[in-house]
DNA sequence: ATATGGATTGCCT
DNA sequence: GGCAATCCATATT
C-alpha cells in the first residue's frame, strides 16, 4: 500500500444533533491545504428553538447553509472583520451547526504564523477568528463539504469524559444558562 | 433607503 | 479592564 490517506468522516457523522456532534468533534483534525489543527473547543447551535442561533428567526439568505445537508462548512463574517467556521449538523431542512472555536496547531505551522503575523503558538488558533485566519478559511468555502475535498475534518484523538469541560456559550446576549460550549479541560490551546 | 448590532480581536490606558 | 475597527444581513422608516 502507498499514499495511505487518512479516512475522513462520512456525512452521517454530522447527521446527529449539534450537541452530539460538538462533543464528538473534540479531538478531530481540521485540515485545509497544508495546514491542520486538532479541535479542542466547540459550541453547539440549534435551529429556530435556539435563541442564540443565526436560525432563531427562521430561514434567511445568510443562514441557508445551516438548513442544508450535514457535513458542509458554514462560514460567515463576524463584526465585519473575522470569518467564523462551523459545520452543519442534523438532517437537511433542519438548521443546526457546530462552531469550531479553537485548534491545537498540528501541521503547516510556518504557514499559519505567516498568515497570522504571530509567532506565539498559543495565539495561533486559540479563538474562532484566529483559527480561520491561520488555516486560510474564508467565506468562499461556505457550503463546501468537509467530508471530502480541500477542507476536511478527520478522526484523530479521543478525549475521555473527564477531559471534557462544558460552559455556557461565549459572546451571546441570550441563553447564558445552557452549557453548549465543549472544550478539552486544561488545554493550553483553548480560547 | 437608512439604521443597527453582532457566535471577536488586538491595542490602549 | 475598556474600546475601536469594519462589513453586511436584518429590521425599521
JSON list of C-alpha atoms (C1' of nucleotides) in Angstrom, two decimals:
[
{"chain": "A", "resi": 1, "resn": "UNK", "atom": "CA", "xyz": [0.00, 0.00, 0.00]},
{"chain": "A", "resi": 2, "resn": "UNK", "atom": "CA", "xyz": [1.18, 3.51, -0.68]},
{"chain": "A", "resi": 3, "resn": "UNK", "atom": "CA", "xyz": [-0.17, 7.02, -0.45]},
{"chain": "A", "resi": 4, "resn": "UNK", "atom": "CA", "xyz": [-2.19, 5.95, 2.54]},
{"chain": "A", "resi": 5, "resn": "UNK", "atom": "CA", "xyz": [-4.68, 8.74, 3.06]},
{"chain": "A", "resi": 6, "resn": "UNK", "atom": "CA", "xyz": [-6.48, 9.17, 6.32]},
{"chain": "A", "resi": 7, "resn": "UNK", "atom": "CA", "xyz": [-10.20, 8.46, 6.14]},
{"chain": "A", "resi": 8, "resn": "UNK", "atom": "CA", "xyz": [-12.41, 11.43, 6.78]},
{"chain": "A", "resi": 9, "resn": "UNK", "atom": "CA", "xyz": [-15.79, 11.24, 8.49]},
{"chain": "A", "resi": 10, "resn": "UNK", "atom": "CA", "xyz": [-18.81, 10.36, 6.38]},
{"chain": "A", "resi": 11, "resn": "UNK", "atom": "CA", "xyz": [-21.81, 12.64, 6.08]},
{"chain": "A", "resi": 12, "resn": "UNK", "atom": "CA", "xyz": [-23.70, 10.50, 8.63]},
{"chain": "A", "resi": 13, "resn": "UNK", "atom": "CA", "xyz": [-21.25, 11.53, 11.35]},
{"chain": "A", "resi": 14, "resn": "UNK", "atom": "CA", "xyz": [-22.70, 15.04, 11.18]},
{"chain": "A", "resi": 15, "resn": "UNK", "atom": "CA", "xyz": [-26.32, 13.95, 10.92]},
{"chain": "A", "resi": 16, "resn": "UNK", "atom": "CA", "xyz": [-26.88, 13.94, 14.71]},
{"chain": "A", "resi": 17, "resn": "UNK", "atom": "CA", "xyz": [-27.81, 16.88, 16.94]},
{"chain": "A", "resi": 18, "resn": "UNK", "atom": "CA", "xyz": [-25.46, 19.86, 17.19]},
{"chain": "A", "resi": 19, "resn": "UNK", "atom": "CA", "xyz": [-24.77, 18.96, 20.83]},
{"chain": "A", "resi": 20, "resn": "UNK", "atom": "CA", "xyz": [-23.71, 15.42, 19.99]},
{"chain": "A", "resi": 21, "resn": "UNK", "atom": "CA", "xyz": [-21.51, 16.50, 17.12]},
{"chain": "A", "resi": 22, "resn": "UNK", "atom": "CA", "xyz": [-19.96, 19.33, 19.16]},
{"chain": "A", "resi": 23, "resn": "UNK", "atom": "CA", "xyz": [-18.85, 16.81, 21.78]},
{"chain": "A", "resi": 24, "resn": "UNK", "atom": "CA", "xyz": [-17.63, 14.26, 19.23]},
{"chain": "A", "resi": 25, "resn": "UNK", "atom": "CA", "xyz": [-15.61, 16.79, 17.25]},
{"chain": "A", "resi": 26, "resn": "UNK", "atom": "CA", "xyz": [-13.22, 17.35, 20.16]},
{"chain": "A", "resi": 27, "resn": "UNK", "atom": "CA", "xyz": [-10.04, 15.53, 19.16]},
{"chain": "A", "resi": 28, "resn": "UNK", "atom": "CA", "xyz": [-10.78, 15.62, 15.42]},
{"chain": "A", "resi": 29, "resn": "UNK", "atom": "CA", "xyz": [-8.42, 17.17, 12.93]},
{"chain": "A", "resi": 30, "resn": "UNK", "atom": "CA", "xyz": [-9.46, 20.19, 10.85]},
{"chain": "A", "resi": 31, "resn": "UNK", "atom": "CA", "xyz": [-7.44, 20.28, 7.64]},
{"chain": "A", "resi": 32, "resn": "UNK", "atom": "CA", "xyz": [-7.17, 22.95, 4.94]},
{"chain": "A", "resi": 33, "resn": "UNK", "atom": "CA", "xyz": [-4.34, 22.54, 2.44]},
{"chain": "A", "resi": 34, "resn": "UNK", "atom": "CA", "xyz": [-1.02, 22.07, 4.22]},
{"chain": "A", "resi": 35, "resn": "UNK", "atom": "CA", "xyz": [-2.35, 23.42, 7.48]},
{"chain": "A", "resi": 36, "resn": "UNK", "atom": "CA", "xyz": [-4.21, 21.48, 10.14]},
{"chain": "A", "resi": 37, "resn": "UNK", "atom": "CA", "xyz": [-5.11, 21.58, 13.80]},
{"chain": "A", "resi": 38, "resn": "UNK", "atom": "CA", "xyz": [-6.74, 19.45, 16.47]},
{"chain": "A", "resi": 39, "resn": "UNK", "atom": "CA", "xyz": [-10.17, 20.68, 17.54]},
{"chain": "A", "resi": 40, "resn": "UNK", "atom": "CA", "xyz": [-10.16, 21.47, 21.28]},
{"chain": "A", "resi": 41, "resn": "UNK", "atom": "CA", "xyz": [-13.15, 23.80, 21.64]},
{"chain": "A", "resi": 42, "resn": "UNK", "atom": "CA", "xyz": [-16.63, 23.84, 20.05]},
{"chain": "A", "resi": 43, "resn": "UNK", "atom": "CA", "xyz": [-20.10, 25.30, 20.52]},
{"chain": "A", "resi": 44, "resn": "UNK", "atom": "CA", "xyz": [-23.47, 23.83, 19.52]},
{"chain": "A", "resi": 45, "resn": "UNK", "atom": "CA", "xyz": [-26.07, 25.97, 17.72]},
{"chain": "A", "resi": 46, "resn": "UNK", "atom": "CA", "xyz": [-29.60, 24.75, 17.04]},
{"chain": "A", "resi": 47, "resn": "UNK", "atom": "CA", "xyz": [-32.49, 25.86, 14.88]},
{"chain": "A", "resi": 48, "resn": "UNK", "atom": "CA", "xyz": [-35.45, 28.11, 15.43]},
{"chain": "A", "resi": 49, "resn": "UNK", "atom": "CA", "xyz": [-35.89, 27.00, 19.05]},
{"chain": "A", "resi": 50, "resn": "UNK", "atom": "CA", "xyz": [-32.38, 28.24, 19.91]},
{"chain": "A", "resi": 51, "resn": "UNK", "atom": "CA", "xyz": [-32.37, 31.99, 20.67]},
{"chain": "A", "resi": 52, "resn": "UNK", "atom": "CA", "xyz": [-28.60, 32.17, 20.25]},
{"chain": "A", "resi": 53, "resn": "UNK", "atom": "CA", "xyz": [-28.59, 30.65, 16.77]},
{"chain": "A", "resi": 54, "resn": "UNK", "atom": "CA", "xyz": [-28.49, 32.51, 13.47]},
{"chain": "A", "resi": 55, "resn": "UNK", "atom": "CA", "xyz": [-31.50, 30.38, 12.58]},
{"chain": "A", "resi": 56, "resn": "UNK", "atom": "CA", "xyz": [-33.60, 31.66, 15.51]},
{"chain": "A", "resi": 57, "resn": "UNK", "atom": "CA", "xyz": [-35.59, 33.88, 13.17]},
{"chain": "A", "resi": 58, "resn": "UNK", "atom": "CA", "xyz": [-36.18, 31.19, 10.56]},
{"chain": "A", "resi": 59, "resn": "UNK", "atom": "CA", "xyz": [-34.53, 30.76, 7.16]},
{"chain": "A", "resi": 60, "resn": "UNK", "atom": "CA", "xyz": [-32.81, 33.79, 5.57]},
{"chain": "A", "resi": 61, "resn": "UNK", "atom": "CA", "xyz": [-30.28, 34.13, 2.74]},
{"chain": "A", "resi": 62, "resn": "UNK", "atom": "CA", "xyz": [-27.47, 34.37, 5.25]},
{"chain": "A", "resi": 63, "resn": "UNK", "atom": "CA", "xyz": [-28.22, 31.18, 7.22]},
{"chain": "A", "resi": 64, "resn": "UNK", "atom": "CA", "xyz": [-29.41, 29.00, 4.35]},
{"chain": "A", "resi": 65, "resn": "UNK", "atom": "CA", "xyz": [-26.33, 26.76, 4.59]},
{"chain": "A", "resi": 66, "resn": "UNK", "atom": "CA", "xyz": [-27.43, 25.79, 8.11]},
{"chain": "A", "resi": 67, "resn": "UNK", "atom": "CA", "xyz": [-30.57, 24.25, 6.61]},
{"chain": "A", "resi": 68, "resn": "UNK", "atom": "CA", "xyz": [-28.64, 22.28, 4.01]},
{"chain": "A", "resi": 69, "resn": "UNK", "atom": "CA", "xyz": [-27.18, 18.78, 4.22]},
{"chain": "A", "resi": 70, "resn": "UNK", "atom": "CA", "xyz": [-24.92, 17.90, 7.18]},
{"chain": "A", "resi": 71, "resn": "UNK", "atom": "CA", "xyz": [-21.15, 17.90, 6.91]},
{"chain": "A", "resi": 72, "resn": "UNK", "atom": "CA", "xyz": [-20.92, 21.19, 4.99]},
{"chain": "A", "resi": 73, "resn": "UNK", "atom": "CA", "xyz": [-18.99, 24.25, 6.09]},
{"chain": "A", "resi": 74, "resn": "UNK", "atom": "CA", "xyz": [-21.00, 27.25, 7.28]},
{"chain": "A", "resi": 75, "resn": "UNK", "atom": "CA", "xyz": [-18.70, 30.28, 7.15]},
{"chain": "A", "resi": 76, "resn": "UNK", "atom": "CA", "xyz": [-19.83, 33.81, 7.92]},
{"chain": "A", "resi": 77, "resn": "UNK", "atom": "CA", "xyz": [-18.30, 37.16, 8.79]},
{"chain": "A", "resi": 78, "resn": "UNK", "atom": "CA", "xyz": [-18.48, 38.41, 12.36]},
{"chain": "A", "resi": 79, "resn": "UNK", "atom": "CA", "xyz": [-18.05, 42.07, 13.37]},
{"chain": "A", "resi": 80, "resn": "UNK", "atom": "CA", "xyz": [-17.22, 42.78, 9.74]},
{"chain": "A", "resi": 81, "resn": "UNK", "atom": "CA", "xyz": [-13.71, 41.53, 10.33]},
{"chain": "A", "resi": 82, "resn": "UNK", "atom": "CA", "xyz": [-13.49, 37.87, 11.29]},
{"chain": "A", "resi": 83, "resn": "UNK", "atom": "CA", "xyz": [-14.59, 34.74, 9.48]},
{"chain": "A", "resi": 84, "resn": "UNK", "atom": "CA", "xyz": [-16.21, 32.06, 11.65]},
{"chain": "A", "resi": 85, "resn": "UNK", "atom": "CA", "xyz": [-16.08, 28.38, 10.74]},
{"chain": "A", "resi": 86, "resn": "UNK", "atom": "CA", "xyz": [-18.96, 26.00, 11.54]},
{"chain": "A", "resi": 87, "resn": "UNK", "atom": "CA", "xyz": [-20.01, 22.54, 10.39]},
{"chain": "A", "resi": 88, "resn": "UNK", "atom": "CA", "xyz": [-23.65, 21.94, 9.54]},
{"chain": "A", "resi": 89, "resn": "UNK", "atom": "CA", "xyz": [-25.35, 19.23, 11.62]},
{"chain": "A", "resi": 90, "resn": "UNK", "atom": "CA", "xyz": [-28.66, 17.39, 11.55]},
{"chain": "A", "resi": 91, "resn": "UNK", "atom": "CA", "xyz": [-30.82, 16.38, 8.59]},
{"chain": "A", "resi": 92, "resn": "UNK", "atom": "CA", "xyz": [-31.32, 18.58, 5.55]},
{"chain": "A", "resi": 93, "resn": "UNK", "atom": "CA", "xyz": [-34.18, 21.02, 6.04]},
{"chain": "A", "resi": 94, "resn": "UNK", "atom": "CA", "xyz": [-33.41, 21.42, 9.74]},
{"chain": "A", "resi": 95, "resn": "UNK", "atom": "CA", "xyz": [-31.00, 24.14, 10.92]},
{"chain": "A", "resi": 96, "resn": "UNK", "atom": "CA", "xyz": [-28.05, 23.24, 13.13]},
{"chain": "A", "resi": 97, "resn": "UNK", "atom": "CA", "xyz": [-24.31, 23.80, 13.27]},
{"chain": "A", "resi": 98, "resn": "UNK", "atom": "CA", "xyz": [-21.23, 23.47, 15.43]},
{"chain": "A", "resi": 99, "resn": "UNK", "atom": "CA", "xyz": [-18.88, 26.44, 15.75]},
{"chain": "A", "resi": 100, "resn": "UNK", "atom": "CA", "xyz": [-15.21, 25.48, 15.98]},
{"chain": "A", "resi": 101, "resn": "UNK", "atom": "CA", "xyz": [-13.63, 27.90, 18.47]},
{"chain": "A", "resi": 102, "resn": "UNK", "atom": "CA", "xyz": [-10.04, 26.73, 18.94]},
{"chain": "A", "resi": 103, "resn": "UNK", "atom": "CA", "xyz": [-7.38, 24.44, 17.49]},
{"chain": "A", "resi": 104, "resn": "UNK", "atom": "CA", "xyz": [-4.11, 22.96, 18.65]},
{"chain": "A", "resi": 105, "resn": "UNK", "atom": "CA", "xyz": [-1.77, 23.64, 15.69]},
{"chain": "A", "resi": 106, "resn": "UNK", "atom": "CA", "xyz": [-0.56, 20.39, 14.11]},
{"chain": "A", "resi": 107, "resn": "UNK", "atom": "CA", "xyz": [0.86, 20.94, 10.61]},
{"chain": "A", "resi": 108, "resn": "UNK", "atom": "CA", "xyz": [1.76, 23.86, 8.37]},
{"chain": "A", "resi": 109, "resn": "UNK", "atom": "CA", "xyz": [2.70, 25.91, 11.40]},
{"chain": "A", "resi": 110, "resn": "UNK", "atom": "CA", "xyz": [5.06, 28.13, 9.42]},
{"chain": "A", "resi": 111, "resn": "UNK", "atom": "CA", "xyz": [2.24, 28.97, 7.03]},
{"chain": "A", "resi": 112, "resn": "UNK", "atom": "CA", "xyz": [-0.09, 29.71, 9.94]},
{"chain": "A", "resi": 113, "resn": "UNK", "atom": "CA", "xyz": [2.46, 32.05, 11.50]},
{"chain": "A", "resi": 114, "resn": "UNK", "atom": "CA", "xyz": [2.80, 33.85, 8.20]},
{"chain": "A", "resi": 115, "resn": "UNK", "atom": "CA", "xyz": [-0.95, 34.34, 7.81]},
{"chain": "A", "resi": 116, "resn": "UNK", "atom": "CA", "xyz": [-1.44, 35.42, 11.40]},
{"chain": "A", "resi": 117, "resn": "UNK", "atom": "CA", "xyz": [1.65, 37.57, 11.71]},
{"chain": "A", "resi": 118, "resn": "UNK", "atom": "CA", "xyz": [2.15, 35.98, 15.11]},
{"chain": "A", "resi": 119, "resn": "UNK", "atom": "CA", "xyz": [4.92, 33.67, 16.33]},
{"chain": "A", "resi": 120, "resn": "UNK", "atom": "CA", "xyz": [3.45, 32.51, 19.63]},
{"chain": "A", "resi": 121, "resn": "UNK", "atom": "CA", "xyz": [1.94, 29.03, 19.14]},
{"chain": "A", "resi": 122, "resn": "UNK", "atom": "CA", "xyz": [-0.67, 29.62, 21.80]},
{"chain": "A", "resi": 123, "resn": "UNK", "atom": "CA", "xyz": [-2.06, 32.63, 19.97]},
{"chain": "A", "resi": 124, "resn": "UNK", "atom": "CA", "xyz": [-2.09, 30.99, 16.56]},
{"chain": "A", "resi": 125, "resn": "UNK", "atom": "CA", "xyz": [-5.53, 29.38, 16.57]},
{"chain": "A", "resi": 126, "resn": "UNK", "atom": "CA", "xyz": [-6.95, 29.83, 20.09]},
{"chain": "A", "resi": 127, "resn": "UNK", "atom": "CA", "xyz": [-10.12, 31.62, 19.03]},
{"chain": "A", "resi": 128, "resn": "UNK", "atom": "CA", "xyz": [-12.79, 31.34, 16.32]},
{"chain": "A", "resi": 129, "resn": "UNK", "atom": "CA", "xyz": [-11.48, 34.28, 14.30]},
{"chain": "A", "resi": 130, "resn": "UNK", "atom": "CA", "xyz": [-7.86, 33.27, 14.78]},
{"chain": "A", "resi": 131, "resn": "UNK", "atom": "CA", "xyz": [-8.20, 29.72, 13.51]},
{"chain": "A", "resi": 132, "resn": "UNK", "atom": "CA", "xyz": [-9.89, 30.74, 10.25]},
{"chain": "A", "resi": 133, "resn": "UNK", "atom": "CA", "xyz": [-7.11, 33.23, 9.61]},
{"chain": "A", "resi": 134, "resn": "UNK", "atom": "CA", "xyz": [-4.45, 30.64, 10.49]},
{"chain": "A", "resi": 135, "resn": "UNK", "atom": "CA", "xyz": [-5.90, 27.98, 8.15]},
{"chain": "A", "resi": 136, "resn": "UNK", "atom": "CA", "xyz": [-6.88, 30.46, 5.44]},
{"chain": "A", "resi": 137, "resn": "UNK", "atom": "CA", "xyz": [-10.60, 29.71, 5.71]},
{"chain": "A", "resi": 138, "resn": "UNK", "atom": "CA", "xyz": [-12.83, 32.39, 4.16]},
{"chain": "A", "resi": 139, "resn": "UNK", "atom": "CA", "xyz": [-16.46, 32.83, 3.14]},
{"chain": "A", "resi": 140, "resn": "UNK", "atom": "CA", "xyz": [-15.56, 31.37, -0.22]},
{"chain": "A", "resi": 141, "resn": "UNK", "atom": "CA", "xyz": [-15.67, 27.94, 1.48]},
{"chain": "A", "resi": 142, "resn": "UNK", "atom": "CA", "xyz": [-19.24, 28.37, 2.69]},
{"chain": "A", "resi": 143, "resn": "UNK", "atom": "CA", "xyz": [-21.25, 25.32, 1.61]},
{"chain": "A", "resi": 144, "resn": "UNK", "atom": "CA", "xyz": [-18.18, 23.16, 0.89]},
{"chain": "A", "resi": 145, "resn": "UNK", "atom": "CA", "xyz": [-18.29, 19.60, 2.24]},
{"chain": "A", "resi": 146, "resn": "UNK", "atom": "CA", "xyz": [-15.80, 18.75, 5.00]},
{"chain": "A", "resi": 147, "resn": "UNK", "atom": "CA", "xyz": [-16.08, 15.04, 4.20]},
{"chain": "A", "resi": 148, "resn": "UNK", "atom": "CA", "xyz": [-14.01, 15.35, 1.04]},
{"chain": "A", "resi": 149, "resn": "UNK", "atom": "CA", "xyz": [-12.09, 17.97, -0.92]},
{"chain": "A", "resi": 150, "resn": "UNK", "atom": "CA", "xyz": [-9.71, 20.72, 0.18]},
{"chain": "A", "resi": 151, "resn": "UNK", "atom": "CA", "xyz": [-11.41, 21.31, 3.51]},
{"chain": "A", "resi": 152, "resn": "UNK", "atom": "CA", "xyz": [-11.74, 18.22, 5.69]},
{"chain": "A", "resi": 153, "resn": "UNK", "atom": "CA", "xyz": [-12.43, 17.01, 9.21]},
{"chain": "A", "resi": 154, "resn": "UNK", "atom": "CA", "xyz": [-10.81, 13.68, 10.11]},
{"chain": "A", "resi": 155, "resn": "UNK", "atom": "CA", "xyz": [-10.85, 11.46, 13.21]},
{"chain": "A", "resi": 156, "resn": "UNK", "atom": "CA", "xyz": [-7.69, 11.70, 15.29]},
{"chain": "A", "resi": 157, "resn": "UNK", "atom": "CA", "xyz": [-7.56, 11.70, 19.10]},
{"chain": "A", "resi": 158, "resn": "UNK", "atom": "CA", "xyz": [-10.24, 10.66, 21.55]},
{"chain": "A", "resi": 159, "resn": "UNK", "atom": "CA", "xyz": [-10.83, 12.53, 24.77]},
{"chain": "A", "resi": 160, "resn": "UNK", "atom": "CA", "xyz": [-12.44, 10.70, 27.69]},
{"chain": "A", "resi": 161, "resn": "UNK", "atom": "CA", "xyz": [-15.39, 12.25, 29.53]},
{"chain": "A", "resi": 162, "resn": "UNK", "atom": "CA", "xyz": [-13.28, 13.53, 32.40]},
{"chain": "A", "resi": 163, "resn": "UNK", "atom": "CA", "xyz": [-11.19, 15.58, 29.98]},
{"chain": "A", "resi": 164, "resn": "UNK", "atom": "CA", "xyz": [-14.22, 17.32, 28.51]},
{"chain": "A", "resi": 165, "resn": "UNK", "atom": "CA", "xyz": [-15.33, 20.58, 30.12]},
{"chain": "A", "resi": 166, "resn": "UNK", "atom": "CA", "xyz": [-18.58, 22.43, 29.43]},
{"chain": "A", "resi": 167, "resn": "UNK", "atom": "CA", "xyz": [-19.71, 26.01, 29.88]},
{"chain": "A", "resi": 168, "resn": "UNK", "atom": "CA", "xyz": [-22.28, 28.46, 28.52]},
{"chain": "A", "resi": 169, "resn": "UNK", "atom": "CA", "xyz": [-21.58, 29.77, 25.03]},
{"chain": "A", "resi": 170, "resn": "UNK", "atom": "CA", "xyz": [-19.37, 32.84, 24.65]},
{"chain": "A", "resi": 171, "resn": "UNK", "atom": "CA", "xyz": [-20.33, 36.24, 23.34]},
{"chain": "A", "resi": 172, "resn": "UNK", "atom": "CA", "xyz": [-24.12, 35.81, 23.35]},
{"chain": "A", "resi": 173, "resn": "UNK", "atom": "CA", "xyz": [-26.54, 38.26, 24.89]},
{"chain": "A", "resi": 174, "resn": "UNK", "atom": "CA", "xyz": [-29.07, 35.47, 25.35]},
{"chain": "A", "resi": 175, "resn": "UNK", "atom": "CA", "xyz": [-29.19, 31.91, 26.63]},
{"chain": "A", "resi": 176, "resn": "UNK", "atom": "CA", "xyz": [-26.45, 32.17, 29.24]},
{"chain": "A", "resi": 177, "resn": "UNK", "atom": "CA", "xyz": [-27.71, 29.07, 31.06]},
{"chain": "A", "resi": 178, "resn": "UNK", "atom": "CA", "xyz": [-27.31, 26.08, 28.78]},
{"chain": "A", "resi": 179, "resn": "UNK", "atom": "CA", "xyz": [-23.79, 24.72, 28.65]},
{"chain": "A", "resi": 180, "resn": "UNK", "atom": "CA", "xyz": [-23.39, 24.24, 24.92]},
{"chain": "A", "resi": 181, "resn": "UNK", "atom": "CA", "xyz": [-19.68, 25.04, 24.80]},
{"chain": "A", "resi": 182, "resn": "UNK", "atom": "CA", "xyz": [-17.40, 21.99, 24.90]},
{"chain": "A", "resi": 183, "resn": "UNK", "atom": "CA", "xyz": [-13.65, 22.12, 25.46]},
{"chain": "A", "resi": 184, "resn": "UNK", "atom": "CA", "xyz": [-10.69, 19.98, 26.43]},
{"chain": "A", "resi": 185, "resn": "UNK", "atom": "CA", "xyz": [-10.13, 20.53, 30.13]},
{"chain": "A", "resi": 186, "resn": "UNK", "atom": "CA", "xyz": [-6.80, 22.16, 30.90]},
{"chain": "A", "resi": 187, "resn": "UNK", "atom": "CA", "xyz": [-5.74, 22.50, 27.27]},
{"chain": "A", "resi": 188, "resn": "UNK", "atom": "CA", "xyz": [-3.32, 25.35, 26.55]},
{"chain": "A", "resi": 189, "resn": "UNK", "atom": "CA", "xyz": [-4.99, 25.78, 23.19]},
{"chain": "A", "resi": 190, "resn": "UNK", "atom": "CA", "xyz": [-8.48, 26.76, 24.35]},
{"chain": "A", "resi": 191, "resn": "UNK", "atom": "CA", "xyz": [-9.58, 30.38, 23.79]},
{"chain": "B", "resi": 1, "resn": "DA", "atom": "C1'", "xyz": [-33.37, 53.98, 1.95]},
{"chain": "B", "resi": 2, "resn": "DT", "atom": "C1'", "xyz": [-31.25, 54.14, 6.20]},
{"chain": "B", "resi": 3, "resn": "DA", "atom": "C1'", "xyz": [-30.01, 52.40, 10.83]},
{"chain": "B", "resi": 4, "resn": "DT", "atom": "C1'", "xyz": [-28.39, 48.78, 13.93]},
{"chain": "B", "resi": 5, "resn": "DG", "atom": "C1'", "xyz": [-25.64, 45.37, 16.02]},
{"chain": "B", "resi": 6, "resn": "DG", "atom": "C1'", "xyz": [-23.08, 41.24, 16.21]},
{"chain": "B", "resi": 7, "resn": "DA", "atom": "C1'", "xyz": [-21.01, 33.31, 17.72]},
{"chain": "B", "resi": 8, "resn": "DT", "atom": "C1'", "xyz": [-14.10, 38.83, 18.02]},
{"chain": "B", "resi": 9, "resn": "DT", "atom": "C1'", "xyz": [-9.56, 40.53, 18.25]},
{"chain": "B", "resi": 10, "resn": "DG", "atom": "C1'", "xyz": [-5.81, 43.45, 19.48]},
{"chain": "B", "resi": 11, "resn": "DC", "atom": "C1'", "xyz": [-4.20, 47.68, 21.01]},
{"chain": "B", "resi": 12, "resn": "DC", "atom": "C1'", "xyz": [-4.86, 51.35, 24.51]},
{"chain": "B", "resi": 13, "resn": "DT", "atom": "C1'", "xyz": [-4.81, 53.16, 29.39]},
{"chain": "C", "resi": 1, "resn": "DG", "atom": "C1'", "xyz": [-10.11, 46.24, 32.05]},
{"chain": "C", "resi": 2, "resn": "DG", "atom": "C1'", "xyz": [-12.01, 49.24, 28.13]},
{"chain": "C", "resi": 3, "resn": "DC", "atom": "C1'", "xyz": [-12.98, 50.19, 23.35]},
{"chain": "C", "resi": 4, "resn": "DA", "atom": "C1'", "xyz": [-12.33, 50.90, 18.32]},
{"chain": "C", "resi": 5, "resn": "DA", "atom": "C1'", "xyz": [-12.13, 48.51, 13.86]},
{"chain": "C", "resi": 6, "resn": "DT", "atom": "C1'", "xyz": [-15.20, 47.43, 9.95]},
{"chain": "C", "resi": 7, "resn": "DC", "atom": "C1'", "xyz": [-18.95, 44.61, 6.82]},
{"chain": "C", "resi": 8, "resn": "DC", "atom": "C1'", "xyz": [-23.34, 43.15, 5.73]},
{"chain": "C", "resi": 9, "resn": "DA", "atom": "C1'", "xyz": [-27.76, 40.81, 6.94]},
{"chain": "C", "resi": 10, "resn": "DT", "atom": "C1'", "xyz": [-31.74, 42.18, 9.05]},
{"chain": "C", "resi": 11, "resn": "DA", "atom": "C1'", "xyz": [-35.07, 45.41, 10.96]},
{"chain": "C", "resi": 12, "resn": "DT", "atom": "C1'", "xyz": [-37.20, 49.80, 10.63]},
{"chain": "C", "resi": 13, "resn": "DT", "atom": "C1'", "xyz": [-38.91, 54.24, 8.19]}
]
